[in-house]
Tab-separated table of C-alpha atoms in Angstrom:
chain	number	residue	atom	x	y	z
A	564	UNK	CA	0.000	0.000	0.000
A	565	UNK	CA	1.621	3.420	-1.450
A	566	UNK	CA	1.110	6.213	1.050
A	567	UNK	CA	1.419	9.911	0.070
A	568	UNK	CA	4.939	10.580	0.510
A	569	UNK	CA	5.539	7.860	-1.422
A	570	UNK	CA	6.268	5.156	1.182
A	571	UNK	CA	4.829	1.615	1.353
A	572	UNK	CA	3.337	-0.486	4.381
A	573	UNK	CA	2.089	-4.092	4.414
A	574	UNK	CA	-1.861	-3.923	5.578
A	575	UNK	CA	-0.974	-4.965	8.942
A	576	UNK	CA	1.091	-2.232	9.557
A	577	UNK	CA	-1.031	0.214	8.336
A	578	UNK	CA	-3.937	-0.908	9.789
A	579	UNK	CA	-1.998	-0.530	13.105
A	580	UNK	CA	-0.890	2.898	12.371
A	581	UNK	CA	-4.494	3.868	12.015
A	582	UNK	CA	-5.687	2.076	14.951
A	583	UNK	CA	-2.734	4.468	17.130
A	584	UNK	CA	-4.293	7.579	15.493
A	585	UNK	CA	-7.788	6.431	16.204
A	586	UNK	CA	-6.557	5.955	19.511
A	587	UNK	CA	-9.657	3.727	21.193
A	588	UNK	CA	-9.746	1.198	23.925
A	589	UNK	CA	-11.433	-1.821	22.366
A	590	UNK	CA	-13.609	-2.059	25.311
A	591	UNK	CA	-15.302	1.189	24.655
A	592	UNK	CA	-16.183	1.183	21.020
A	593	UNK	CA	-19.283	1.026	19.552
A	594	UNK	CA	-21.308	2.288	16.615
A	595	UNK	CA	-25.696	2.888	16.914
A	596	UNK	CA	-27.618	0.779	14.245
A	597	UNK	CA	-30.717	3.267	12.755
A	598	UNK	CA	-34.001	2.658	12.765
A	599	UNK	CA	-33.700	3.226	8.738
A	600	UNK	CA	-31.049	0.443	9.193
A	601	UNK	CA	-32.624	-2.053	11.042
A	602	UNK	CA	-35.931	-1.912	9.101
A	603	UNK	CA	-33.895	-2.542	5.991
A	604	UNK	CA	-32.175	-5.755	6.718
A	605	UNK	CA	-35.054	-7.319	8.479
A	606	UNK	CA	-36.541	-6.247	4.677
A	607	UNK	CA	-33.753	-8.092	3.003
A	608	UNK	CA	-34.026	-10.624	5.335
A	609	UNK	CA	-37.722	-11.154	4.266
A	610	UNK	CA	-37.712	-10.791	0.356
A	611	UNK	CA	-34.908	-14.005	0.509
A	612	UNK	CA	-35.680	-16.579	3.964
A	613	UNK	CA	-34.462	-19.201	1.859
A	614	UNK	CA	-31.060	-17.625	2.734
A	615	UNK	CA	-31.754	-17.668	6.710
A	616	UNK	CA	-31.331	-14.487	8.459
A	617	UNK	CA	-28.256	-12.686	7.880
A	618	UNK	CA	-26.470	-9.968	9.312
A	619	UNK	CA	-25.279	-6.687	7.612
A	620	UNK	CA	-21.905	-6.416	7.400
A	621	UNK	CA	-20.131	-3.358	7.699
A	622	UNK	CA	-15.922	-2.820	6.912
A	623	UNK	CA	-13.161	-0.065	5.984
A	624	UNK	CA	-10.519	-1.155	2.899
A	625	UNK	CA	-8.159	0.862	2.017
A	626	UNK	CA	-8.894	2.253	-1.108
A	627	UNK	CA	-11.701	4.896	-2.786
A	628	UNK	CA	-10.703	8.608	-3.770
A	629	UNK	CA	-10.081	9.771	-0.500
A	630	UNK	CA	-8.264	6.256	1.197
A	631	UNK	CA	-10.547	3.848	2.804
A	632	UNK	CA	-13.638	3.102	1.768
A	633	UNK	CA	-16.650	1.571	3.581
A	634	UNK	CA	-17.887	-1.840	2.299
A	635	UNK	CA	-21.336	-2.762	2.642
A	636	UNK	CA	-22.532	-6.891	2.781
A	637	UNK	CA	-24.805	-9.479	3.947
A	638	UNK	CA	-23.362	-12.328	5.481
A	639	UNK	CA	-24.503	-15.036	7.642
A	640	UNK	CA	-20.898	-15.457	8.765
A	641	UNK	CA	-19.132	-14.125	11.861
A	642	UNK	CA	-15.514	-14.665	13.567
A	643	UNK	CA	-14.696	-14.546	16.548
A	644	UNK	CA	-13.197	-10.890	16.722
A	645	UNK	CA	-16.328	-9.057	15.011
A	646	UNK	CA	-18.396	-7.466	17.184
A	647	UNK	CA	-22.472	-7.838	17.008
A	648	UNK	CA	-24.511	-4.755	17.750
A	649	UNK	CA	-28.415	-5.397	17.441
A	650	UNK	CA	-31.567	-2.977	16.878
A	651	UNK	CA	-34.810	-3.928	16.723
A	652	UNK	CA	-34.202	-7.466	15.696
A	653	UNK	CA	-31.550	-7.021	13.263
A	654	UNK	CA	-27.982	-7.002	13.610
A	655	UNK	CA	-24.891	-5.528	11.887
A	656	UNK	CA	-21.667	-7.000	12.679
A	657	UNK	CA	-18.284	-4.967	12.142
A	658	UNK	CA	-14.844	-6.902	12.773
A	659	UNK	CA	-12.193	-5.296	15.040
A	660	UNK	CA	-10.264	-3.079	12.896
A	661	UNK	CA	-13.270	-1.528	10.951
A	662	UNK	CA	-14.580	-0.701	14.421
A	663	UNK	CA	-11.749	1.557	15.421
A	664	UNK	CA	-12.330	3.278	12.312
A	665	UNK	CA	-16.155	3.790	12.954
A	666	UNK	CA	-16.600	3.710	16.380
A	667	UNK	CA	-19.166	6.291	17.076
A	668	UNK	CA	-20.848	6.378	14.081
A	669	UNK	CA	-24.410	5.599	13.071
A	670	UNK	CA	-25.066	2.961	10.657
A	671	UNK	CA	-27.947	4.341	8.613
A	672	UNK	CA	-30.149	3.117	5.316
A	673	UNK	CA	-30.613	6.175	3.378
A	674	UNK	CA	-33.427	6.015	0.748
A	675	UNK	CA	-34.087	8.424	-2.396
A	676	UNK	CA	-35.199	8.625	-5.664
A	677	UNK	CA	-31.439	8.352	-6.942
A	678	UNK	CA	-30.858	5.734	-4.442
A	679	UNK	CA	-30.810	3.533	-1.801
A	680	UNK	CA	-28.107	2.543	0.434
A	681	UNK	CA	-26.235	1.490	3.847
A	682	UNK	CA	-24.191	4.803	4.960
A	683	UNK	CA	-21.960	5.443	7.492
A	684	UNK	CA	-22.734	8.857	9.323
A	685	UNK	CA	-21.327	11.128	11.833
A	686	UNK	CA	-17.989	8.825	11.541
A	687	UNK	CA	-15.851	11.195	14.209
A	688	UNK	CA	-12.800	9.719	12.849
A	689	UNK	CA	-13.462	11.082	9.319
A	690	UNK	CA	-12.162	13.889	7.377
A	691	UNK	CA	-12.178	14.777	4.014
A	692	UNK	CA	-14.316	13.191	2.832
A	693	UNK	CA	-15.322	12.038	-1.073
A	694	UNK	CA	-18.353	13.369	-2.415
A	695	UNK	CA	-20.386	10.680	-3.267
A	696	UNK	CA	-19.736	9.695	0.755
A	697	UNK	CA	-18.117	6.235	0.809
A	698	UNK	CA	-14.790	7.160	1.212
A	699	UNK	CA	-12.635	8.706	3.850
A	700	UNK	CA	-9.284	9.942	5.270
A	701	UNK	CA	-8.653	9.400	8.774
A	702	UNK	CA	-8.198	12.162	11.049
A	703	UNK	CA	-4.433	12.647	11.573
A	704	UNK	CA	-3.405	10.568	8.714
A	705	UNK	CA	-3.322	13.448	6.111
């Protein structure tokens, strides 16, 4: 992975680096699931039993215009380091290094006539952010 002054890191190491900057105890993060949210995958959920009921899943990459992007998925899968938060019957599940990125954020289902999708608001470890909204740069990693 190519950082800006030209620098590379394996994904491990970078991954740490953020984690320092987001600077959380593990034992204190947590993100809030909306109502939005939770109505949605209980939806999804509903249209498709046949695939049992699944969990959204929510994760950073690195990558997107501004250097990690949020990934969006439903899985029916967990391991043992993601954590579960639940809502109204539904439940998103975030693995450990996502959730020092988003820790404190709202996952919310945002619906419009250009479209519909999972977003990740009030992320307080986000700046400069893309416009379309699914990227980020980390606070005091620019």
């Amino acid at each position: 992975f190519a950082l800006r002054d030209n620098s590379t890191m394996s994904m491990s190491h970078l991954f740490q680096r953020v984690a320092r900057v987001a600077g959380r105890r593990m034992s204190t993060r947590s993100i809030t699931v909306t109502d939005e949210c939770a109505e949605r995958i209980k939806h999804i959920n509903q249209i498709a039993p046949e695939k049992g009921v699944r969990k959204l899943r929510v994760a950073v990459d690195p990558g997107g215009c501004s250097g990690f992007s949020y990934k969006f998925s439903m899985t029916d899968a967990t391991d043992a380091s993601d954590k579960i938060f639940s809502h109204h019957g539904a439940d998103v599940v975030v693995d450990d290094v996502s959730l020092e990125l988003i820790d404190g954020s709202s996952i919310h289902f945002n619906k419009s006539l250009a479209s519909s999708t999972f977003v990740v608001k009030g992320n307080p470890h986000a700046e400069k952010p893309c416009s379309c909204g699914t990227s980020f740069t980390v606070k005091g990693m620019s």
